[in-house]
Tab-separated table of C-alpha atoms in Angstrom:
chain	number	residue	atom	x	y	z
A	1	MET	CA	137.351	203.484	171.457
A	2	ASP	CA	136.337	205.129	174.723
A	3	ALA	CA	134.513	208.461	174.418
A	4	GLU	CA	137.028	209.986	176.816
A	5	ALA	CA	139.952	208.881	174.622
A	6	LEU	CA	138.484	210.351	171.455
A	7	PRO	CA	140.253	213.435	170.047
A	8	PRO	CA	138.205	216.621	169.690
A	9	HIS	CA	135.864	216.662	166.714
A	10	GLU	CA	137.513	219.580	164.924
A	11	THR	CA	138.341	220.418	161.332
A	12	ARG	CA	141.169	222.373	159.739
A	13	GLY	CA	139.575	222.168	156.308
A	14	PRO	CA	138.642	225.875	156.035
A	15	THR	CA	142.221	226.871	156.936
A	16	ILE	CA	143.618	224.594	154.224
A	17	LEU	CA	141.252	225.759	151.504
A	18	GLY	CA	141.458	229.432	152.490
A	19	THR	CA	145.258	229.424	152.407
A	20	LEU	CA	145.708	227.450	149.177
A	21	TRP	CA	142.949	229.153	147.172
A	22	THR	CA	144.163	232.616	148.236
A	23	PHE	CA	147.620	231.940	146.854
A	24	ASN	CA	146.178	230.142	143.831
A	25	ILE	CA	144.169	233.274	142.958
A	26	LEU	CA	147.250	235.461	143.530
A	27	ALA	CA	149.281	233.237	141.196
A	28	GLY	CA	146.478	233.420	138.630
A	29	ILE	CA	146.456	237.238	138.737
A	30	LEU	CA	150.225	237.401	138.239
A	31	VAL	CA	150.087	234.953	135.332
A	32	VAL	CA	147.363	237.032	133.650
A	33	LEU	CA	149.479	240.180	134.104
A	34	ARG	CA	152.455	238.304	132.712
A	35	ALA	CA	150.430	237.310	129.651
A	36	TYR	CA	149.359	240.952	129.207
A	37	VAL	CA	152.950	242.224	129.367
A	38	ARG	CA	154.148	239.606	126.915
A	39	ALA	CA	151.302	240.383	124.529
A	40	LYS	CA	152.001	244.146	124.660
A	41	THR	CA	155.716	243.628	124.082
A	42	ARG	CA	155.144	240.827	121.561
A	43	ALA	CA	157.684	238.697	123.388
A	44	THR	CA	155.760	235.569	124.393
A	45	GLY	CA	158.066	232.567	124.641
A	46	TRP	CA	158.148	228.971	125.809
A	47	ASP	CA	158.792	230.036	129.394
A	48	ASP	CA	155.434	231.848	129.317
A	49	TYR	CA	153.515	228.958	127.767
A	50	ILE	CA	154.871	226.563	130.372
A	51	ALA	CA	153.873	228.997	133.134
A	52	TYR	CA	150.309	229.034	131.750
A	53	VAL	CA	150.188	225.228	131.813
A	54	ALA	CA	151.582	225.276	135.362
A	55	LEU	CA	148.734	227.569	136.459
A	56	ALA	CA	146.151	225.154	135.042
A	57	ASN	CA	147.906	222.302	136.843
A	58	ILE	CA	147.995	224.173	140.159
A	59	THR	CA	144.315	225.076	139.849
A	60	PHE	CA	143.518	221.395	139.365
A	61	GLY	CA	145.602	220.745	142.479
A	62	SER	CA	143.484	223.196	144.464
A	63	ILE	CA	140.381	221.352	143.283
A	64	SER	CA	141.899	218.068	144.443
A	65	ASN	CA	142.579	219.707	147.823
A	66	TRP	CA	138.895	220.571	148.034
A	67	TYR	CA	137.995	216.913	147.491
A	68	GLN	CA	140.512	215.858	150.118
A	69	VAL	CA	138.892	218.202	152.620
A	70	HIS	CA	135.457	216.910	151.587
A	71	TYR	CA	136.572	213.358	152.346
A	72	GLY	CA	138.183	214.095	155.676
A	73	LEU	CA	141.440	216.069	155.341
A	74	GLY	CA	141.800	218.273	158.409
A	75	GLN	CA	139.661	216.013	160.631
A	76	HIS	CA	140.751	213.214	162.901
A	77	PHE	CA	140.811	209.783	161.323
A	78	VAL	CA	138.373	208.266	163.785
A	79	TYR	CA	135.537	210.514	162.548
A	80	VAL	CA	136.118	209.994	158.812
A	81	GLU	CA	137.219	206.360	158.773
A	82	LEU	CA	134.436	205.374	156.397
A	83	MET	CA	135.569	207.963	153.820
A	84	VAL	CA	139.320	207.394	154.127
A	85	SER	CA	139.581	205.411	150.875
A	86	LYS	CA	138.306	208.364	148.856
A	87	PHE	CA	140.627	210.659	150.788
A	88	LEU	CA	143.633	208.464	149.942
A	89	GLN	CA	142.688	208.465	146.256
A	90	TRP	CA	142.614	212.244	146.060
A	91	SER	CA	145.758	212.460	148.181
A	92	THR	CA	147.613	210.325	145.614
A	93	ILE	CA	146.310	212.507	142.775
A	94	ALA	CA	147.457	215.627	144.639
A	95	GLN	CA	150.968	214.202	145.061
A	96	LEU	CA	151.243	213.461	141.338
A	97	GLN	CA	149.877	216.884	140.428
A	98	ASN	CA	152.260	218.699	142.771
A	99	ALA	CA	155.323	216.963	141.329
A	100	ILE	CA	154.311	217.959	137.782
A	101	ALA	CA	153.481	221.558	138.785
A	102	VAL	CA	156.837	222.089	140.502
A	103	LEU	CA	158.658	220.637	137.480
A	104	LEU	CA	156.843	223.001	135.091
A	105	ILE	CA	157.665	226.027	137.248
A	106	ARG	CA	161.352	225.110	137.475
A	107	ILE	CA	161.559	224.579	133.717
A	108	SER	CA	159.838	227.937	133.124
A	109	VAL	CA	162.426	229.676	135.328
A	110	CYS	CA	165.301	227.943	133.513
A	111	LEU	CA	163.931	228.922	130.099
A	112	PHE	CA	163.579	232.515	131.308
A	113	ILE	CA	167.246	232.490	132.337
A	114	LEU	CA	168.186	231.180	128.887
A	115	ARG	CA	166.154	233.991	127.320
A	116	VAL	CA	167.968	236.630	129.381
A	117	ILE	CA	171.522	235.433	128.811
A	118	GLY	CA	171.062	234.412	125.164
A	119	THR	CA	174.107	232.672	123.754
A	120	THR	CA	176.720	234.782	125.516
A	121	HIS	CA	177.335	232.178	128.232
A	122	ARG	CA	177.626	228.886	126.352
A	123	LYS	CA	178.818	226.828	129.324
A	124	VAL	CA	175.997	228.168	131.463
A	125	ASN	CA	173.540	227.316	128.681
A	126	TYR	CA	174.753	223.723	128.648
A	127	PHE	CA	174.487	223.506	132.421
A	128	ILE	CA	170.926	224.873	132.444
A	129	TRP	CA	169.841	222.382	129.772
A	130	PHE	CA	171.465	219.618	131.832
A	131	LEU	CA	169.531	220.928	134.844
A	132	ILE	CA	166.258	220.782	132.901
A	133	VAL	CA	166.928	217.167	131.871
A	134	PHE	CA	167.888	216.223	135.429
A	135	MET	CA	164.779	217.858	136.891
A	136	THR	CA	162.594	216.020	134.376
A	137	LEU	CA	164.151	212.664	135.293
A	138	PHE	CA	163.828	213.544	138.966
A	139	CYS	CA	160.126	214.266	138.482
A	140	LEU	CA	159.660	210.946	136.662
A	141	ALA	CA	161.304	209.159	139.592
A	142	THR	CA	158.897	210.904	141.976
A	143	LEU	CA	155.893	209.969	139.855
A	144	LEU	CA	157.025	206.337	139.673
A	145	THR	CA	157.542	206.203	143.433
A	146	VAL	CA	154.056	207.553	144.122
A	147	GLY	CA	152.382	205.577	141.331
A	148	MET	CA	154.041	202.279	142.265
A	149	GLN	CA	153.890	202.533	146.062
A	150	CYS	CA	151.461	199.642	145.803
A	151	VAL	CA	150.951	197.084	143.046
A	152	PRO	CA	148.195	197.398	142.099
A	153	LEU	CA	147.855	201.054	143.139
A	154	ARG	CA	144.314	200.363	144.281
A	155	LYS	CA	145.778	198.554	147.293
A	156	ALA	CA	147.005	201.940	148.633
A	157	TRP	CA	143.373	202.983	148.963
A	158	TYR	CA	141.773	199.638	149.774
A	159	PRO	CA	144.185	197.626	151.983
A	160	THR	CA	142.226	194.373	151.531
A	161	THR	CA	143.003	194.314	147.797
A	162	PRO	CA	145.458	191.481	146.887
A	163	GLY	CA	148.951	192.781	146.094
A	164	HIS	CA	151.951	194.308	147.842
A	165	CYS	CA	153.123	197.792	148.894
A	166	ILE	CA	156.403	199.499	149.680
A	167	ASN	CA	157.141	199.625	153.390
A	168	GLN	CA	155.693	202.898	154.708
A	169	GLU	CA	158.865	203.783	156.583
A	170	VAL	CA	160.950	203.330	153.416
A	171	LEU	CA	158.426	205.398	151.438
A	172	THR	CA	158.701	208.187	154.006
A	173	LYS	CA	162.512	208.237	153.756
A	174	LEU	CA	162.357	208.260	149.949
A	175	THR	CA	159.929	211.169	149.980
A	176	ASN	CA	162.111	213.082	152.442
A	177	ALA	CA	165.138	212.518	150.210
A	178	TYR	CA	163.198	213.734	147.158
A	179	GLY	CA	162.188	216.828	149.104
A	180	ALA	CA	165.804	217.574	150.029
A	181	ILE	CA	166.898	217.217	146.383
A	182	GLY	CA	164.026	219.482	145.322
A	183	CYS	CA	165.188	222.092	147.835
A	184	ILE	CA	168.704	221.984	146.336
A	185	LEU	CA	167.228	222.416	142.840
A	186	ASP	CA	165.265	225.461	144.027
A	187	PHE	CA	168.432	227.007	145.476
A	188	THR	CA	170.225	226.317	142.199
A	189	CYS	CA	167.458	228.019	140.187
A	190	VAL	CA	167.875	231.071	142.425
A	191	PHE	CA	171.649	231.441	142.502
A	192	ILE	CA	172.390	230.777	138.814
A	193	PRO	CA	170.556	233.895	137.527
A	194	VAL	CA	171.888	236.040	140.378
A	195	TRP	CA	175.427	234.985	139.450
A	196	ILE	CA	174.790	235.572	135.741
A	197	PHE	CA	173.231	239.030	136.213
A	198	ARG	CA	176.524	240.256	137.681
A	199	SER	CA	178.226	239.985	134.273
A	200	LEU	CA	175.378	241.282	132.110
A	201	GLN	CA	175.606	244.777	130.596
A	202	MET	CA	172.780	246.526	132.430
A	203	ASP	CA	172.602	249.333	134.948
A	204	ARG	CA	173.243	248.607	138.604
A	205	LYS	CA	169.668	249.259	139.723
A	206	THR	CA	168.292	246.777	137.208
A	207	LYS	CA	170.774	244.136	138.332
A	208	ILE	CA	169.873	244.639	141.981
A	209	GLY	CA	166.149	244.628	141.217
A	210	LEU	CA	166.269	241.440	139.169
A	211	SER	CA	168.469	239.706	141.721
A	212	ALA	CA	166.113	240.679	144.554
A	213	ILE	CA	163.119	239.335	142.619
A	214	ILE	CA	164.863	236.068	141.817
A	215	CYS	CA	165.934	235.689	145.461
A	216	LEU	CA	162.251	235.447	146.350
A	217	GLY	CA	162.667	231.900	145.078
A	218	LEU	CA	164.311	231.131	148.410
A	219	ILE	CA	160.783	231.149	149.834
A	220	THR	CA	159.934	228.327	147.440
A	221	ALA	CA	163.016	226.429	148.583
A	222	ALA	CA	161.890	226.886	152.200
A	223	CYS	CA	158.443	225.484	151.315
A	224	SER	CA	160.081	222.499	149.630
A	225	LEU	CA	162.147	221.880	152.749
A	226	GLY	CA	159.069	222.221	154.958
A	227	LYS	CA	157.209	219.669	152.825
A	228	ALA	CA	160.104	217.225	153.085
A	229	ILE	CA	160.355	217.541	156.869
A	230	THR	CA	156.632	217.135	157.579
A	231	THR	CA	156.011	214.169	155.235
A	232	ASN	CA	155.145	211.035	157.216
A	233	PHE	CA	153.467	207.929	155.799
A	234	ILE	CA	153.384	205.981	159.072
A	235	SER	CA	150.964	208.252	160.939
A	236	GLU	CA	148.039	206.692	162.774
A	237	ASP	CA	145.949	209.810	162.089
A	238	PRO	CA	146.711	210.515	158.392
A	239	THR	CA	143.751	212.763	157.670
A	240	PHE	CA	144.820	215.170	160.419
A	241	ASP	CA	148.604	214.826	160.455
A	242	THR	CA	149.058	215.401	156.703
A	243	VAL	CA	147.599	218.923	156.845
A	244	PRO	CA	151.047	220.630	157.108
A	245	VAL	CA	152.307	218.577	154.139
A	246	GLU	CA	149.373	219.646	151.957
A	247	ILE	CA	149.811	223.305	152.891
A	248	TRP	CA	153.579	223.254	152.270
A	249	ALA	CA	153.098	221.489	148.933
A	250	GLY	CA	150.435	223.964	147.779
A	251	MET	CA	152.493	226.944	148.904
A	252	GLU	CA	155.573	225.596	147.110
A	253	ALA	CA	153.723	225.462	143.786
A	254	ASN	CA	151.776	228.716	144.108
A	255	LEU	CA	154.624	230.850	145.437
A	256	GLY	CA	156.991	229.281	142.924
A	257	LEU	CA	154.725	230.402	140.093
A	258	CYS	CA	154.438	233.896	141.598
A	259	VAL	CA	158.233	234.189	141.744
A	260	ALA	CA	158.530	232.893	138.165
A	261	CYS	CA	156.217	235.702	136.998
A	262	ALA	CA	157.816	238.489	139.039
A	263	PRO	CA	160.740	239.389	136.695
A	264	THR	CA	158.361	239.837	133.754
A	265	LEU	CA	156.080	242.170	135.692
A	266	ARG	CA	158.817	244.774	136.118
A	267	HIS	CA	157.935	245.905	132.583
A	268	LEU	CA	154.293	246.490	133.578
A	269	PHE	CA	155.003	249.866	135.183
A	270	GLY	CA	156.728	251.058	132.017
A	271	ILE	CA	153.778	249.979	129.881
A	272	VAL	CA	151.296	251.776	132.146
A	273	VAL	CA	153.362	254.983	132.144
A	274	LYS	CA	153.789	254.859	128.364
A	275	HIS	CA	150.068	254.305	127.850
A	276	ALA	CA	149.181	257.199	130.161
A	277	SER	CA	151.617	259.559	128.442
A	278	GLN	CA	150.346	258.605	124.991
A	279	LYS	CA	146.759	259.114	126.114
A	280	GLY	CA	147.644	262.546	127.457
A	281	SER	CA	149.456	263.552	124.271
A	282	TYR	CA	146.537	262.415	122.106
A	283	GLY	CA	144.136	264.462	124.202
A	284	SER	CA	146.234	267.623	123.811
A	285	ASN	CA	146.724	267.349	120.043
A	286	SER	CA	144.783	269.695	117.762
A	287	THR	CA	144.703	270.393	114.056
A	288	PRO	CA	147.901	272.267	113.115
A	289	LYS	CA	147.812	275.663	111.558
A	290	THR	CA	149.667	276.688	108.409
A	291	GLY	CA	153.401	276.662	109.015
A	292	GLN	CA	153.124	274.350	112.089
A	293	SER	CA	154.568	270.880	112.066
A	294	THR	CA	152.390	267.772	112.203
A	295	PRO	CA	153.880	264.600	113.706
A	296	HIS	CA	153.730	261.465	111.595
A	297	LYS	CA	154.959	257.947	112.220
A	298	PHE	CA	157.049	255.891	109.912
A	299	SER	CA	159.089	252.765	110.548
A	300	ASN	CA	162.124	250.923	109.264
A	301	MET	CA	163.770	254.149	108.027
A	302	PHE	CA	166.915	253.758	110.076
A	303	PRO	CA	169.061	250.678	110.160
A	304	SER	CA	169.097	248.606	113.343
A	305	GLY	CA	171.257	249.958	116.127
A	306	LEU	CA	170.424	253.646	115.604
A	307	GLY	CA	167.376	253.668	117.800
A	308	SER	CA	163.839	252.341	118.003
A	309	SER	CA	161.985	251.002	114.979
A	310	SER	CA	159.317	253.680	115.101
A	311	HIS	CA	160.239	257.339	114.553
A	312	THR	CA	158.493	260.677	114.316
A	313	TRP	CA	158.856	263.126	111.466
A	314	HIS	CA	157.248	266.515	110.971
A	315	GLU	CA	155.823	267.935	107.781
A	316	THR	CA	155.980	271.681	107.699
A	317	GLY	CA	153.370	273.214	105.414
A	318	SER	CA	154.252	276.206	103.291
A	319	ASN	CA	152.433	279.484	103.422
A	320	ASP	CA	150.289	278.568	100.430
A	321	GLY	CA	149.122	275.390	102.136
A	322	THR	CA	151.143	272.995	99.919
A	323	SER	CA	153.869	270.539	100.779
A	324	ASP	CA	156.513	268.717	98.848
A	325	MET	CA	154.896	265.269	98.447
A	326	ASP	CA	157.732	264.003	96.260
A	327	GLU	CA	160.317	264.328	99.007
A	328	ARG	CA	157.921	262.779	101.520
A	329	ASN	CA	157.797	259.714	99.283
A	330	LEU	CA	161.596	259.715	99.184
A	331	ILE	CA	161.575	259.462	102.951
A	332	HIS	CA	159.612	256.209	102.823
A	333	THR	CA	161.709	254.706	100.042
A	334	GLY	CA	164.987	255.501	101.776
A	335	VAL	CA	166.526	257.504	98.927
A	336	LYS	CA	169.213	260.081	99.676
A	337	MET	CA	167.666	263.289	100.970
A	338	GLY	CA	169.295	266.653	101.617
A	339	ASN	CA	166.323	268.449	103.133
A	340	ILE	CA	165.925	266.521	106.352
A	341	LYS	CA	166.864	267.780	109.777
A	342	VAL	CA	167.659	264.962	112.277
A	343	SER	CA	167.586	265.413	116.022
A	344	ARG	CA	169.334	263.231	118.610
A	345	SER	CA	166.121	261.432	119.489
A	346	LEU	CA	165.743	260.371	115.845
A	347	ASP	CA	162.880	262.807	115.310
A	348	VAL	CA	162.952	263.906	111.672
A	349	ASP	CA	161.690	267.342	110.719
A	350	TYR	CA	160.592	267.698	107.117
A	351	ASP	CA	161.239	271.257	105.988
A	352	THR	CA	160.081	272.831	102.708
A	353	ARG	CA	162.320	275.901	102.773
A	354	ARG	CA	164.822	276.339	100.004
A	355	GLU	CA	168.165	274.696	100.593
A	356	ASP	CA	170.149	277.938	100.390
A	357	ASP	CA	167.983	279.395	103.224
A	358	ARG	CA	168.648	276.515	105.612
A	359	THR	CA	171.619	277.006	107.874
A	360	ASP	CA	170.705	274.293	110.399
A	361	VAL	CA	170.037	271.416	108.039
A	362	TYR	CA	172.271	268.369	108.057
A	363	LYS	CA	172.996	266.148	105.113
A	364	ILE	CA	172.200	262.549	105.897
A	365	PRO	CA	173.517	259.696	103.797
A	366	ASP	CA	171.620	257.178	101.735
A	367	LEU	CA	169.455	255.270	104.213
A	368	ARG	CA	168.546	252.229	102.151
A	369	VAL	CA	167.304	249.404	104.466
């Protein structure tokens, strides 16, 4: 090739790696925060475990992108022709990894929807499980298409190897069709929860907030569409022309995982505020004087539905420094008590005054649990 006809010796490798690793790190931070919230609320479920596996898969994908750049991705084919076989190997691995990562993220979102709606929408539950099965079969079809583009697969990397390959134009159309179907699946994963949240019994602000977070999934759908449009297997400069495809594919997985974690992170602010308030209350507590009430914690006193499982009661010491330990034990055993004053917030004040002196004491029934 004439020197004048040669394309400029440039590389887009740093742009690829900078973009994908930035969003990979962002996704990792959000997954760690998600794990923290779930651990604090003791509510870890299968949707969380699948999200953790998806993060590991995406990180491996970022590593495969690094190898692609090392072997010529982002440079013109004419300058990396001797390394193109290695590039094609890692490109195939990246395609397989991306299909699995997107499947895991979609399944995680569907399982989260099932967790939110419970069993109150049986038909929707059936549809979501059907969607999970369909997405799994769709992913298997994608993996088979990529893995069997050439028989043996080695021929895709080393053209002189005996065997046969799918026509590159047909492979491009198949990949574009898969991308379009994936975009429809992403839209479905967005609109189902938004539609369901309308009928759930929660305040308006929460509904709007959750719907807005879920609608961020439209960005993922846009990335899926961008990947489908830019895929081209008949390029004469594959190491340079496939850069947009790699960026769209990486963004689809990373942003999809970020969106999948977003609804869980709305609880993080509440946890931080609760922790700060508890820390402040602990710092202001001091040893109570005679006649002052001391807060204590006990659980499982009230049956479910009356409030939280952890309640505060106060023991009021008498002037001689003694307290009625027998009635305190009755509190824990759930026996009928007539000397307990209950407030609306389920705070229980233990009072040692005589019953005939108490004008503000309520009788509470037998609280056996």
